[in-house]
Short mmCIF file of C-alpha atoms in Angstrom, two decimals:
data_model
loop_
_atom_site.label_atom_id
_atom_site.label_comp_id
_atom_site.label_asym_id
_atom_site.label_seq_id
_atom_site.Cartn_x
_atom_site.Cartn_y
_atom_site.Cartn_z
CA MET A 30 -45.37 245.99 114.92
CA ALA A 31 -42.89 243.96 112.91
CA TYR A 32 -40.88 241.49 114.95
CA SER A 33 -37.34 240.64 113.98
CA GLU A 34 -36.66 237.15 112.63
CA LYS A 35 -34.87 236.14 115.80
CA VAL A 36 -37.83 237.21 117.94
CA LEU A 37 -40.19 235.25 115.70
CA ASP A 38 -37.95 232.20 115.87
CA HIS A 39 -37.88 232.20 119.68
CA TYR A 40 -41.56 233.05 119.82
CA GLU A 41 -42.59 230.23 117.51
CA ASN A 42 -40.08 227.72 118.89
CA PRO A 43 -39.46 228.80 122.46
CA ARG A 44 -36.55 226.98 124.07
CA ASN A 45 -36.75 225.51 127.56
CA VAL A 46 -40.39 226.18 128.37
CA GLY A 47 -41.48 224.53 131.59
CA ALA A 48 -40.66 224.35 135.25
CA PHE A 49 -38.57 222.57 137.85
CA ALA A 50 -40.04 221.78 141.23
CA LYS A 51 -39.40 224.90 143.28
CA ASP A 52 -37.84 223.05 146.20
CA GLU A 53 -35.73 220.70 144.09
CA ALA A 54 -32.06 220.80 145.10
CA GLY A 55 -29.98 223.31 143.14
CA VAL A 56 -33.00 225.15 141.73
CA GLY A 57 -33.36 228.91 141.91
CA THR A 58 -36.61 230.58 140.88
CA GLY A 59 -36.94 234.17 139.73
CA MET A 60 -40.34 235.80 139.37
CA VAL A 61 -40.59 239.24 137.83
CA GLY A 62 -43.28 241.37 136.26
CA ALA A 63 -43.41 244.41 134.00
CA PRO A 64 -46.18 246.78 135.08
CA ALA A 65 -46.03 248.69 131.78
CA CYS A 66 -47.48 245.77 129.86
CA GLY A 67 -48.61 243.38 132.60
CA ASP A 68 -46.13 240.72 131.53
CA VAL A 69 -45.12 238.10 134.06
CA MET A 70 -42.03 235.93 133.78
CA LYS A 71 -40.83 232.96 135.78
CA LEU A 72 -37.27 231.87 135.15
CA GLN A 73 -35.63 228.93 136.87
CA ILE A 74 -32.02 227.80 136.92
CA LYS A 75 -30.65 224.44 137.98
CA VAL A 76 -27.16 224.67 139.40
CA ASN A 77 -24.81 221.67 139.72
CA GLY A 78 -22.26 220.91 142.44
CA GLN A 79 -19.58 222.94 140.64
CA GLY A 80 -21.71 226.08 140.72
CA VAL A 81 -22.46 225.90 137.01
CA ILE A 82 -25.95 226.42 135.62
CA GLU A 83 -26.68 223.17 133.86
CA ASP A 84 -30.28 223.76 132.91
CA ALA A 85 -32.85 226.54 132.79
CA LYS A 86 -36.61 226.75 132.27
CA PHE A 87 -39.04 229.57 131.84
CA LYS A 88 -42.68 230.42 131.62
CA THR A 89 -43.69 233.84 130.39
CA TYR A 90 -47.05 235.45 129.88
CA GLY A 91 -46.44 238.39 127.63
CA CYS A 92 -45.80 239.64 124.15
CA GLY A 93 -43.53 238.04 121.57
CA SER A 94 -40.53 240.11 122.66
CA ALA A 95 -40.94 239.08 126.31
CA ILE A 96 -41.20 235.41 125.36
CA ALA A 97 -38.22 235.67 123.01
CA SER A 98 -36.13 237.50 125.65
CA SER A 99 -36.75 234.82 128.25
CA SER A 100 -36.25 231.99 125.78
CA LEU A 101 -32.93 233.50 124.71
CA VAL A 102 -31.58 233.96 128.24
CA THR A 103 -32.40 230.36 129.20
CA GLU A 104 -30.08 229.39 126.33
CA TRP A 105 -27.44 231.90 127.33
CA VAL A 106 -27.23 230.98 131.02
CA LYS A 107 -26.66 227.27 130.40
CA GLY A 108 -23.03 226.37 131.08
CA LYS A 109 -22.36 229.66 132.85
CA SER A 110 -21.31 230.23 136.43
CA LEU A 111 -23.65 232.31 138.58
CA ASP A 112 -21.42 235.37 138.31
CA GLU A 113 -21.24 235.00 134.54
CA ALA A 114 -25.01 234.74 134.40
CA LEU A 115 -25.31 237.96 136.42
CA ASP A 116 -23.17 239.67 133.79
CA ILE A 117 -25.85 239.25 131.13
CA LYS A 118 -27.08 242.73 130.33
CA ASN A 119 -30.42 243.67 128.91
CA THR A 120 -28.65 245.65 126.21
CA ALA A 121 -27.08 242.44 124.90
CA ILE A 122 -30.49 240.74 124.84
CA ALA A 123 -32.08 243.70 123.07
CA GLU A 124 -29.26 243.79 120.56
CA GLU A 125 -29.36 240.06 119.83
CA LEU A 126 -33.12 240.17 119.23
CA ALA A 127 -33.07 243.60 117.53
CA LEU A 128 -35.77 244.84 119.90
CA PRO A 129 -37.25 248.25 119.10
CA PRO A 130 -37.05 250.93 121.86
CA VAL A 131 -40.64 250.34 123.02
CA LYS A 132 -39.76 246.69 123.76
CA ILE A 133 -36.59 247.35 125.73
CA HIS A 134 -38.48 246.71 128.97
CA CYS A 135 -38.92 243.07 127.84
CA SER A 136 -35.14 242.65 127.85
CA ILE A 137 -34.92 244.39 131.24
CA LEU A 138 -37.48 241.91 132.51
CA ALA A 139 -35.36 238.98 131.34
CA GLU A 140 -32.19 240.42 132.91
CA ASP A 141 -34.01 240.98 136.19
CA ALA A 142 -35.43 237.46 136.04
CA ILE A 143 -31.91 235.97 135.94
CA LYS A 144 -30.84 238.18 138.84
CA ALA A 145 -33.89 237.09 140.84
CA ALA A 146 -33.28 233.41 140.07
CA VAL A 147 -29.62 233.62 141.13
CA ALA A 148 -30.58 235.51 144.30
CA ASP A 149 -33.19 232.86 145.10
CA TYR A 150 -30.66 230.05 144.55
CA ARG A 151 -28.10 231.76 146.79
CA LYS A 152 -30.70 232.34 149.48
CA HIS A 153 -31.50 228.61 149.52
CA GLN A 154 -27.79 227.73 149.68
CA GLU A 155 -27.24 230.05 152.64
CA ALA A 156 -30.27 228.65 154.41
CA LYS A 157 -28.82 225.16 153.97
CA GLY A 158 -25.44 226.27 155.25
CA GLU A 159 -26.81 227.60 158.51
CA MET B 1 -57.09 279.79 131.60
CA ASP B 2 -53.53 278.82 132.34
CA LEU B 3 -51.72 275.96 130.60
CA GLN B 4 -49.48 275.46 133.64
CA GLN B 5 -52.43 274.73 135.88
CA ASP B 6 -52.80 271.13 136.98
CA TYR B 7 -55.78 269.19 135.62
CA PHE B 8 -57.73 269.36 138.88
CA SER B 9 -57.43 273.14 139.07
CA LEU B 10 -58.30 273.41 135.39
CA PHE B 11 -61.68 271.82 136.14
CA GLY B 12 -62.05 273.48 139.52
CA LEU B 13 -61.99 270.14 141.33
CA PRO B 14 -60.34 269.38 144.67
CA GLN B 15 -57.18 267.32 144.25
CA GLY B 16 -57.97 263.79 145.38
CA PHE B 17 -58.32 260.26 144.07
CA ASP B 18 -62.05 260.12 144.72
CA ILE B 19 -63.61 262.30 142.15
CA ASP B 20 -67.13 263.60 141.57
CA LYS B 21 -67.77 262.23 138.07
CA ASP B 22 -70.76 264.50 137.40
CA ARG B 23 -68.77 267.57 138.36
CA LEU B 24 -65.92 266.44 136.13
CA GLU B 25 -68.29 265.92 133.18
CA GLN B 26 -69.88 269.31 133.70
CA ALA B 27 -66.56 271.13 134.10
CA TYR B 28 -65.21 269.39 131.01
CA ARG B 29 -68.21 270.49 128.94
CA ASP B 30 -67.89 274.05 130.24
CA CYS B 31 -64.20 274.21 129.38
CA GLN B 32 -64.77 272.65 125.99
CA ALA B 33 -67.43 275.20 125.16
CA GLN B 34 -64.96 277.97 125.95
CA VAL B 35 -62.04 276.67 123.95
CA HIS B 36 -63.72 274.91 121.06
CA PRO B 37 -61.89 275.97 117.85
CA ASP B 38 -65.20 276.60 116.03
CA ARG B 39 -65.92 279.43 118.44
CA HIS B 40 -62.83 281.16 117.18
CA ALA B 41 -63.42 280.66 113.48
CA HIS B 42 -63.47 284.38 112.81
CA ARG B 43 -60.20 285.02 114.65
CA SER B 44 -56.62 285.15 113.39
CA ASP B 45 -54.59 282.02 112.66
CA ALA B 46 -52.47 282.58 115.76
CA GLU B 47 -55.55 282.78 117.93
CA LYS B 48 -56.96 279.65 116.32
CA ARG B 49 -53.73 277.81 117.04
CA VAL B 50 -53.90 278.80 120.68
CA SER B 51 -57.48 277.67 120.97
CA MET B 52 -56.59 274.37 119.30
CA GLN B 53 -53.81 273.89 121.83
CA TRP B 54 -56.28 274.57 124.58
CA ALA B 55 -58.83 272.13 123.25
CA THR B 56 -56.16 269.42 123.18
CA HIS B 57 -55.09 270.26 126.72
CA VAL B 58 -58.66 270.12 128.02
CA ASN B 59 -59.31 266.76 126.29
CA GLU B 60 -56.12 265.30 127.70
CA ALA B 61 -57.00 266.55 131.18
CA TYR B 62 -60.45 265.00 130.95
CA ARG B 63 -59.19 261.66 129.65
CA THR B 64 -56.62 261.52 132.43
CA LEU B 65 -58.92 262.36 135.31
CA ARG B 66 -61.79 260.18 134.12
CA LYS B 67 -59.88 256.89 134.37
CA PRO B 68 -58.94 255.89 137.92
CA LEU B 69 -55.60 254.35 136.96
CA LEU B 70 -54.55 257.30 134.79
CA ARG B 71 -55.76 259.67 137.51
CA ALA B 72 -53.62 257.92 140.12
CA ARG B 73 -50.58 257.93 137.85
CA TYR B 74 -51.12 261.61 137.18
CA MET B 75 -51.41 262.39 140.89
CA LEU B 76 -48.13 260.58 141.51
CA SER B 77 -46.44 262.58 138.76
CA LEU B 78 -47.73 265.81 140.32
CA ARG B 79 -45.97 264.76 143.51
CA GLY B 80 -42.80 263.95 141.65
CA VAL B 81 -43.12 260.22 142.43
CA ASP B 82 -41.93 257.87 139.70
CA ALA B 83 -44.29 254.88 139.68
CA GLY B 84 -41.57 252.80 138.01
CA ILE B 85 -43.98 251.49 135.39
CA GLU B 86 -41.14 250.85 132.95
CA THR B 87 -38.41 249.91 135.34
CA ASN B 88 -39.74 248.31 138.50
CA THR B 89 -39.94 244.56 137.90
CA ALA B 90 -39.70 243.46 141.53
CA MET B 91 -43.28 243.05 142.60
CA ALA B 92 -44.02 241.01 145.73
CA PRO B 93 -43.38 237.34 144.85
CA ALA B 94 -46.80 236.30 146.15
CA PHE B 95 -48.44 238.86 143.89
CA LEU B 96 -46.49 237.69 140.85
CA MET B 97 -47.28 234.05 141.64
CA GLU B 98 -50.93 235.00 141.80
CA GLN B 99 -50.65 236.79 138.44
CA MET B 100 -49.10 233.67 136.95
CA GLU B 101 -52.00 231.58 138.24
CA TRP B 102 -54.53 234.05 136.90
CA ARG B 103 -52.93 234.00 133.49
CA GLU B 104 -52.82 230.19 133.51
CA GLY B 105 -56.48 230.12 134.54
CA VAL B 106 -57.48 232.47 131.73
CA GLU B 107 -55.50 230.41 129.22
CA GLU B 108 -57.12 227.15 130.36
CA ALA B 109 -60.62 228.61 130.34
CA ARG B 110 -60.04 230.05 126.90
CA GLU B 111 -58.80 226.74 125.53
CA GLY B 112 -61.60 224.86 127.24
CA GLY B 113 -64.19 227.35 125.99
CA ASP B 114 -65.38 227.90 129.56
CA VAL B 115 -67.32 231.15 129.33
CA SER B 116 -68.81 231.05 132.81
CA ASP B 117 -65.38 230.48 134.32
CA LEU B 118 -64.04 233.53 132.47
CA GLU B 119 -66.99 235.64 133.55
CA HIS B 120 -66.49 234.54 137.12
CA MET B 121 -62.82 235.50 136.96
CA ARG B 122 -63.74 238.88 135.51
CA GLN B 123 -66.08 239.50 138.45
CA ARG B 124 -63.43 238.55 140.98
CA LEU B 125 -60.93 240.83 139.28
CA ASP B 126 -63.36 243.75 139.21
CA LEU B 127 -63.90 243.30 142.92
CA HIS B 128 -60.17 243.24 143.51
CA GLU B 129 -59.77 246.34 141.36
CA ARG B 130 -62.34 248.18 143.50
CA GLU B 131 -60.44 247.22 146.66
CA LEU B 132 -57.24 248.63 145.18
CA HIS B 133 -59.07 251.82 144.22
CA GLN B 134 -60.24 252.16 147.81
CA ASN B 135 -56.65 251.73 148.98
CA LEU B 136 -55.51 254.44 146.58
CA SER B 137 -57.97 256.89 147.99
CA GLY B 138 -56.14 256.72 151.32
CA GLN B 139 -52.66 256.31 149.87
CA LEU B 140 -53.08 259.43 147.74
CA ALA B 141 -54.62 261.56 150.48
CA GLU B 142 -53.11 265.01 150.79
CA ASP B 143 -51.42 264.37 154.12
CA VAL B 144 -49.64 261.21 152.97
CA THR B 145 -46.10 262.20 152.07
CA ASP B 146 -44.69 258.81 151.10
CA GLY B 147 -45.85 258.02 147.57
CA GLU B 148 -44.33 254.53 147.44
CA LEU B 149 -47.45 252.71 148.69
CA ALA B 150 -49.60 254.38 146.06
CA ALA B 151 -46.93 253.63 143.44
CA ASP B 152 -47.07 249.95 144.37
CA THR B 153 -50.87 249.92 144.11
CA VAL B 154 -50.66 251.62 140.71
CA ARG B 155 -48.27 248.94 139.49
CA ARG B 156 -50.62 246.22 140.75
CA LEU B 157 -53.51 247.85 138.95
CA MET B 158 -51.54 247.78 135.71
CA PHE B 159 -51.40 243.99 135.96
CA ILE B 160 -55.09 243.77 136.84
CA GLU B 161 -55.94 245.88 133.80
CA LYS B 162 -53.89 243.59 131.58
CA LEU B 163 -55.74 240.56 132.96
CA GLN B 164 -59.09 242.20 132.34
CA ILE B 165 -58.09 242.79 128.72
CA GLU B 166 -56.97 239.16 128.41
CA ILE B 167 -60.29 237.90 129.79
CA ASP B 168 -62.32 240.20 127.56
CA ASP B 169 -60.30 239.07 124.54
CA ALA B 170 -60.95 235.45 125.47
CA LEU B 171 -64.67 236.07 125.94
CA GLU B 172 -64.85 237.85 122.61
CA ALA B 173 -63.00 235.05 120.86
CA LEU B 174 -65.39 232.47 122.34
CA GLU B 175 -68.44 234.42 121.25
CA ASP B 176 -67.47 234.16 117.58
#
């Protein structure tokens, strides 16, 4: 299958690959998987005192589209508030990367990864507040 | 024969995850012999088309029932349960973490050219796959009405299958 140029760019030069320590302050970790292709994605956000995502990292085992989708969203979430990050829709990811219909689930995976990371961050914050 | 019949009925097999492979093979060959287009060479075009349709149906039924994972997915679809293959991304975190570790392990072994490590992983996975198959046999029993457990096992098996392919690819690459 032919990948779009943007997919190739993110695939060949993925942004923000890596990990934060899971229990580091302000870090939220989202783990998701796509059964259809067996892809697994870990996406982490680092949130500052003002509730803004100041950094993001990912590690994805999957096809080019899955890697590109996660690479792209780590760029997109930086500088966003949590609610803004939750507004990122898979359709926007798919559009930006010109994903073909059979690869739409890669963009869904990336959207769900952000949601999971934000939920994990919030869970930690609540636990601290108690 | 009836195109609306489910694949189990088509082959005269009881509906269940555990399947008698020999019976399936035999039933498949019997059906094939009946519908094979060559048998109908002297018939009209319309009749040939029907027999072609049948041959395709029988092949599809056989391919589906022969593979445990396809069989389980088919059984879920018969029950109207959506296994969420395309949409369900929320596997148990511990399971996903484990998948991540497996994939890292395969990557490292591949880069390090560690064939015995890869073979060992393949064996562990096969064992795990068999356990999940055993679970499915109970989860897909006729009297179990909730399909969600079986759906979860099916999703897990999809990841296991992917890992097996990754390991086999790595082993093949190292052989060259």
